[in-house]
Coordinates of C-alpha atoms in Angstrom, one line a residue:
M1 CA 102.0 109.1 83.1
S2 CA 105.9 110.5 81.8
A3 CA 106.7 113.6 79.3
Y4 CA 109.6 111.9 77.5
I5 CA 111.2 112.8 74.5
T6 CA 109.9 111.4 71.8
K7 CA 111.6 112.6 68.4
I8 CA 114.0 115.1 67.8
A9 CA 115.9 116.8 65.1
Y10 CA 118.2 118.8 64.0
H11 CA 119.0 121.6 60.7
L12 CA 122.3 123.5 60.2
P13 CA 123.2 126.7 57.9
Q14 CA 124.0 125.6 54.0
Q15 CA 127.5 127.2 53.8
S16 CA 130.1 126.3 57.2
E17 CA 133.3 128.5 57.9
E18 CA 136.5 126.2 58.0
N19 CA 139.0 127.2 60.9
P20 CA 142.6 127.6 60.3
P21 CA 145.2 125.2 61.4
G22 CA 146.6 125.8 63.8
R23 CA 146.6 125.9 68.6
L24 CA 143.0 127.2 68.7
T25 CA 141.7 124.9 65.8
K26 CA 143.5 122.2 68.0
K27 CA 142.7 122.8 70.9
T28 CA 138.7 123.2 70.5
G29 CA 138.9 120.5 68.5
I30 CA 136.6 122.6 66.6
L31 CA 137.6 122.1 62.4
R32 CA 134.1 123.7 61.2
R33 CA 131.1 125.8 61.7
H34 CA 127.9 126.1 59.8
I35 CA 126.5 130.3 59.4
A36 CA 123.8 131.5 58.8
A37 CA 123.5 133.1 55.1
E38 CA 122.1 137.2 55.7
G39 CA 118.3 137.5 56.3
E40 CA 118.5 133.2 58.0
T41 CA 117.7 133.6 61.6
A42 CA 117.5 131.1 63.7
A43 CA 113.7 131.2 63.3
D44 CA 114.8 129.8 60.0
L45 CA 116.4 127.0 61.6
A46 CA 113.9 125.4 64.1
V47 CA 111.1 125.4 61.6
K48 CA 113.8 123.6 59.5
A49 CA 114.2 121.6 61.6
A50 CA 110.8 121.1 63.0
E51 CA 109.5 120.1 59.4
K52 CA 112.2 117.4 59.5
I53 CA 110.0 115.8 62.8
F54 CA 106.8 116.5 61.1
A55 CA 107.9 114.4 58.0
A56 CA 108.6 111.9 60.4
G57 CA 105.1 111.5 61.7
A58 CA 104.5 113.5 64.4
R59 CA 101.1 115.6 63.7
R60 CA 100.6 119.7 63.4
E61 CA 97.4 118.7 65.2
E62 CA 98.0 118.1 68.4
I63 CA 100.8 120.1 69.6
D64 CA 99.7 121.7 72.1
F65 CA 102.4 124.2 73.8
V66 CA 105.5 125.0 71.2
L67 CA 108.5 126.9 73.4
F68 CA 111.5 128.6 71.4
C69 CA 114.8 128.8 73.5
T70 CA 116.6 131.9 71.6
Q71 CA 118.9 134.6 71.7
S72 CA 118.4 135.5 68.0
P73 CA 114.7 136.7 68.3
D74 CA 113.4 137.6 64.8
Y75 CA 112.5 140.8 66.6
F76 CA 111.8 142.7 69.8
L77 CA 108.4 141.8 69.6
P78 CA 106.0 140.5 69.1
T79 CA 107.3 136.3 70.2
T80 CA 109.1 135.2 68.2
A81 CA 107.0 131.8 68.7
C82 CA 104.2 133.2 68.4
I83 CA 105.8 133.8 64.0
V84 CA 106.8 130.4 64.1
A85 CA 103.6 128.8 64.9
D86 CA 101.9 130.3 61.9
R87 CA 104.9 129.4 59.6
L88 CA 104.6 125.2 60.6
K89 CA 100.9 126.1 60.5
L90 CA 99.6 125.1 64.3
K91 CA 96.3 125.2 65.9
K92 CA 95.2 128.4 66.6
T93 CA 94.7 126.8 70.2
C94 CA 98.6 126.3 70.5
A95 CA 99.9 128.8 72.9
A96 CA 104.0 129.3 72.3
L97 CA 106.7 131.4 74.0
D98 CA 110.2 131.8 73.6
F99 CA 112.8 132.2 76.2
N100 CA 115.5 134.4 76.3
L101 CA 118.8 131.3 77.8
G102 CA 121.9 130.3 76.1
C103 CA 124.3 127.6 76.9
S104 CA 121.6 125.8 79.5
G105 CA 118.6 126.4 77.9
F106 CA 117.6 123.1 76.0
V107 CA 118.0 121.8 79.7
Y108 CA 115.0 125.1 81.4
G109 CA 113.3 123.6 78.3
L110 CA 112.8 120.3 78.5
G111 CA 112.1 121.0 82.6
L112 CA 109.6 123.4 81.8
A113 CA 108.0 120.7 78.7
K114 CA 107.6 118.3 81.7
G115 CA 106.0 120.9 83.6
L116 CA 103.6 121.8 81.4
I117 CA 103.1 118.0 80.5
E118 CA 103.0 116.9 83.8
T119 CA 100.3 119.1 85.4
G120 CA 97.9 118.3 82.9
Q121 CA 98.7 121.9 80.1
A122 CA 99.7 120.4 77.3
K123 CA 99.8 116.2 75.7
K124 CA 103.0 118.0 73.7
V125 CA 104.4 120.2 73.4
L126 CA 107.3 121.2 70.2
L127 CA 110.8 122.3 72.2
L128 CA 112.6 124.7 69.8
T129 CA 116.2 126.3 70.5
G130 CA 117.7 128.7 67.7
E131 CA 120.6 130.5 67.5
T132 CA 122.5 132.6 64.7
Y133 CA 125.6 133.6 66.9
S134 CA 128.2 134.3 64.1
K135 CA 125.7 137.7 63.8
Y136 CA 127.0 139.0 66.8
I137 CA 131.0 138.8 66.4
N138 CA 133.0 140.9 65.1
P139 CA 134.8 139.2 61.6
D140 CA 138.1 140.1 63.1
D141 CA 138.0 138.8 66.8
H142 CA 139.3 135.4 66.1
A143 CA 140.0 134.3 69.5
T144 CA 135.7 133.7 69.7
R145 CA 134.6 134.1 66.1
P146 CA 136.6 130.3 65.5
L147 CA 134.0 129.1 68.8
F148 CA 130.6 129.3 68.3
G149 CA 128.3 128.0 64.4
D150 CA 124.8 128.4 63.9
G151 CA 122.1 125.7 64.3
G152 CA 118.1 125.3 64.8
A153 CA 116.8 121.9 66.6
A154 CA 113.7 121.0 67.2
T155 CA 112.4 118.2 70.6
M156 CA 108.9 116.6 70.7
V157 CA 107.9 116.0 74.2
E158 CA 104.5 114.3 75.2
L159 CA 102.6 112.2 78.0
V160 CA 103.3 108.4 77.9
E161 CA 102.0 105.7 79.4
E162 CA 105.1 105.0 81.9
K163 CA 105.8 104.8 85.5
A164 CA 109.0 105.1 84.5
E165 CA 110.7 109.6 84.6
G166 CA 111.2 110.0 80.5
I167 CA 112.7 114.0 82.7
Y168 CA 113.8 113.7 85.7
A169 CA 116.6 114.6 88.4
L170 CA 116.5 118.1 87.6
T171 CA 118.4 120.7 88.6
Y172 CA 119.5 124.6 88.5
G173 CA 121.0 127.6 89.0
T174 CA 121.9 131.3 88.6
D175 CA 124.9 133.8 88.5
G176 CA 123.6 136.8 87.5
E177 CA 126.3 138.7 88.7
N178 CA 128.4 137.6 86.6
F179 CA 125.9 138.5 83.2
D180 CA 129.3 140.2 81.1
K181 CA 131.7 137.6 81.5
L182 CA 129.8 136.6 77.7
I183 CA 127.5 139.5 76.7
V184 CA 126.6 141.7 74.2
P185 CA 126.8 145.0 76.0
A186 CA 124.5 147.0 73.4
G187 CA 121.2 147.1 71.5
G188 CA 118.9 146.5 74.6
A189 CA 116.9 148.6 76.6
R190 CA 120.1 149.4 79.4
H191 CA 122.0 150.8 75.8
P192 CA 120.4 151.2 73.2
L193 CA 121.7 151.3 70.2
D194 CA 120.2 154.6 68.8
K195 CA 121.9 156.7 72.5
T196 CA 124.6 154.6 72.4
P197 CA 128.3 155.4 70.8
R198 CA 130.0 152.8 69.1
E199 CA 133.1 151.6 71.1
T200 CA 135.9 149.9 69.5
S201 CA 138.4 147.6 71.5
A202 CA 140.9 145.8 70.4
D203 CA 142.9 142.9 73.1
E204 CA 146.4 142.0 72.8
H205 CA 146.5 139.8 70.0
G206 CA 144.9 141.7 68.0
N207 CA 141.0 140.6 68.5
I208 CA 139.3 143.2 67.1
R209 CA 135.4 144.2 68.7
T210 CA 132.4 146.6 69.4
N211 CA 129.9 147.4 71.9
R212 CA 127.7 146.0 69.0
N213 CA 129.6 142.4 69.0
L214 CA 129.6 139.4 71.6
F215 CA 131.7 139.5 74.3
M216 CA 132.8 136.6 76.2
D217 CA 135.2 136.7 79.0
G218 CA 136.9 133.0 78.2
A219 CA 139.2 133.0 81.9
A220 CA 136.1 133.5 83.1
I221 CA 133.4 131.5 81.3
M222 CA 136.1 127.9 82.0
E223 CA 136.6 129.3 85.5
F224 CA 132.8 129.5 86.0
A225 CA 132.3 125.9 84.6
L226 CA 134.9 124.2 86.8
K227 CA 133.0 125.8 89.6
V228 CA 130.1 125.0 89.1
V229 CA 129.1 121.9 86.3
P230 CA 130.8 119.3 89.4
P231 CA 128.2 119.5 91.8
T232 CA 125.3 119.9 89.1
V233 CA 126.8 116.8 87.4
E234 CA 126.5 114.8 91.9
D235 CA 123.2 117.0 92.6
V236 CA 122.1 115.1 89.2
L237 CA 123.1 111.5 90.1
N238 CA 121.6 112.1 94.3
K239 CA 118.2 112.9 93.0
A240 CA 118.5 110.0 90.8
Q241 CA 119.7 108.0 93.5
I242 CA 122.3 106.9 90.8
S243 CA 125.5 106.1 91.2
R244 CA 128.2 107.6 87.9
E245 CA 128.7 104.0 86.7
E246 CA 125.3 103.5 86.3
V247 CA 124.4 106.7 83.7
D248 CA 124.9 105.2 80.5
Y249 CA 125.7 108.5 78.8
Y250 CA 127.4 112.3 80.1
V251 CA 126.2 114.5 77.4
F252 CA 127.5 117.9 78.5
H253 CA 126.9 120.9 76.5
Q254 CA 128.9 120.9 73.3
A255 CA 131.4 124.1 74.8
N256 CA 134.9 122.9 73.2
H257 CA 136.3 120.0 72.9
F258 CA 139.1 120.8 76.0
M259 CA 136.6 122.1 78.3
V260 CA 134.3 118.9 77.6
N261 CA 137.6 117.0 78.2
Y262 CA 138.6 118.5 80.8
L263 CA 135.1 119.0 82.8
R264 CA 134.8 115.1 82.1
Q265 CA 138.3 115.3 84.3
V266 CA 137.5 117.2 87.6
C267 CA 133.9 115.4 87.4
N268 CA 135.6 112.2 88.3
L269 CA 133.6 110.8 85.4
G270 CA 136.9 108.4 83.9
E271 CA 136.6 106.3 80.6
L272 CA 132.5 106.8 81.4
P273 CA 131.1 107.1 78.1
C274 CA 130.7 110.9 77.1
Y275 CA 130.0 112.2 74.3
N276 CA 131.8 115.0 72.9
D277 CA 132.0 115.9 69.1
V278 CA 132.0 120.0 68.1
A279 CA 133.8 119.5 65.2
E280 CA 131.8 120.7 62.4
Y281 CA 130.2 122.0 64.3
G282 CA 131.1 124.2 67.3
N283 CA 129.2 125.6 69.9
T284 CA 126.1 126.1 68.7
V285 CA 124.8 127.4 72.6
S286 CA 120.8 125.9 73.4
C287 CA 121.3 123.7 70.4
S288 CA 124.8 122.1 71.0
I289 CA 122.7 119.4 73.8
P290 CA 120.3 118.5 71.4
I291 CA 122.6 118.6 68.5
A292 CA 125.1 116.1 70.6
L293 CA 121.4 113.5 71.6
C294 CA 120.4 113.6 67.5
D295 CA 123.8 112.6 67.0
L296 CA 123.6 110.0 69.4
L297 CA 120.2 108.2 68.8
K298 CA 121.9 108.0 65.6
A299 CA 124.5 106.1 66.7
K300 CA 123.1 103.8 68.7
K301 CA 119.8 102.8 66.5
T302 CA 119.8 99.3 68.2
D303 CA 120.5 100.6 71.6
K304 CA 118.5 103.8 72.4
P305 CA 120.7 104.7 76.0
Q306 CA 117.7 104.9 78.6
K307 CA 119.8 106.7 81.1
V308 CA 121.1 110.2 79.9
M309 CA 122.8 113.1 82.3
L310 CA 122.8 116.3 81.0
V311 CA 124.7 119.4 81.3
G312 CA 124.2 122.8 80.5
F313 CA 126.5 125.8 81.7
G314 CA 127.0 129.7 79.8
V315 CA 125.1 132.7 79.3
G316 CA 123.7 134.6 82.2
L317 CA 125.3 133.1 83.7
S318 CA 123.7 129.9 84.2
W319 CA 122.8 125.9 84.2
G320 CA 121.3 123.1 84.2
G321 CA 121.5 119.3 84.2
C322 CA 118.7 116.5 84.3
M323 CA 118.2 112.6 83.0
V324 CA 116.5 111.8 80.5
N325 CA 114.8 108.3 79.0
M326 CA 116.0 108.1 75.2
H327 CA 114.3 104.5 75.5
H328 CA 111.1 105.9 72.8
A329 CA 113.3 108.6 70.9
E330 CA 113.5 109.0 67.5
A331 CA 116.5 110.9 65.7
V332 CA 114.5 111.8 62.7

C-alpha cells in the first residue's frame, strides 16, 4: 500500500499580461503571465482547480485531509484551508491545514500527504497550491513583475494497493540565514503595516518598489539554486537507487527558461528529458511543478512516466526533491 498521485488539475486567472519583447523576455522565455483580478484570491484559484478534480469523478465525501500551500492567504487567521474545505462542501470530519511555503511547497506537500496516508491517518488527501504574487509586486518594478504569474492547482493523493512506492526518495533543505533574499518586508508581526513607515526605493535601472512589495535578489537566488539543486538531484537518485538515465522526466520548479536550462547543465543531465515550459505561465511559485506535471501528462496520454524527479527551490530559502510514479495519475 502506497500513496500515489491520482488526479491533478490547475486553474489560471482569466486576464493575462504580455511581456514586452526584449532581452529579459528572450532570456526568461516568459511571453505572458496570468494575473488575478482585483478581489480574486489564491483560494479562489485553488477551489476552481479542485472543482475540476471533482468534475472528473473524485468524490467529495472521501476526502480526509486538505493541505493548502500558499503565501497569499485570505486572512492572517483563520486558516484558509478551513474556508476552502467548506467552499468545496467536504465532510466536517475532513482535516484542513495551511502551510506557508513557496516554490518548494509542492514537494513538501507531497511529503506531508504521503506521511498522512502511509501512517493510516488519511486515505485521500487533497493537496492544493495557490499564489497571487502579482498583488505583492510593484507595477513599476519591471525587473520582477515580468517573472511571476498567478495560479491554483489541485492534486489528489490517495492510498493505492501497490507494493512499489508512488512518492519516494524525499529530501529537503533550509537556508533561513538568507531569508531576506526573497521577501515582502512589511506586513507581518515583525514589521506591522500600522507601525512601519512606507519606504520607497529605486534601483539603478529605475525599478521601483516599497517595503510593502516583493523584493527578490535575483543574483542571490540564482547562486542559491546553483548551490543546492545539483546535490539535491544526487540525493534523490541515491535514495531511489537509480541512475540519471533511468529517470523518465526531470521536472524542476519552473522559475524561468534560463535558470532551468542552466540547472540542467550543472546537474549533468545532458539531453535527458527535462520539462521546461514557462512561456504561458511565468513563475507560478508553488503551482509551477503541478502545472508542469499536468501538462506533461496531457502530452503523454498513452505513455505515463513512472519515474519523475521533482525539485523545488526558492523562498525561505528552502528546497526539496523527490521521485513520483505517475502511473495512476490523470490530468483533468
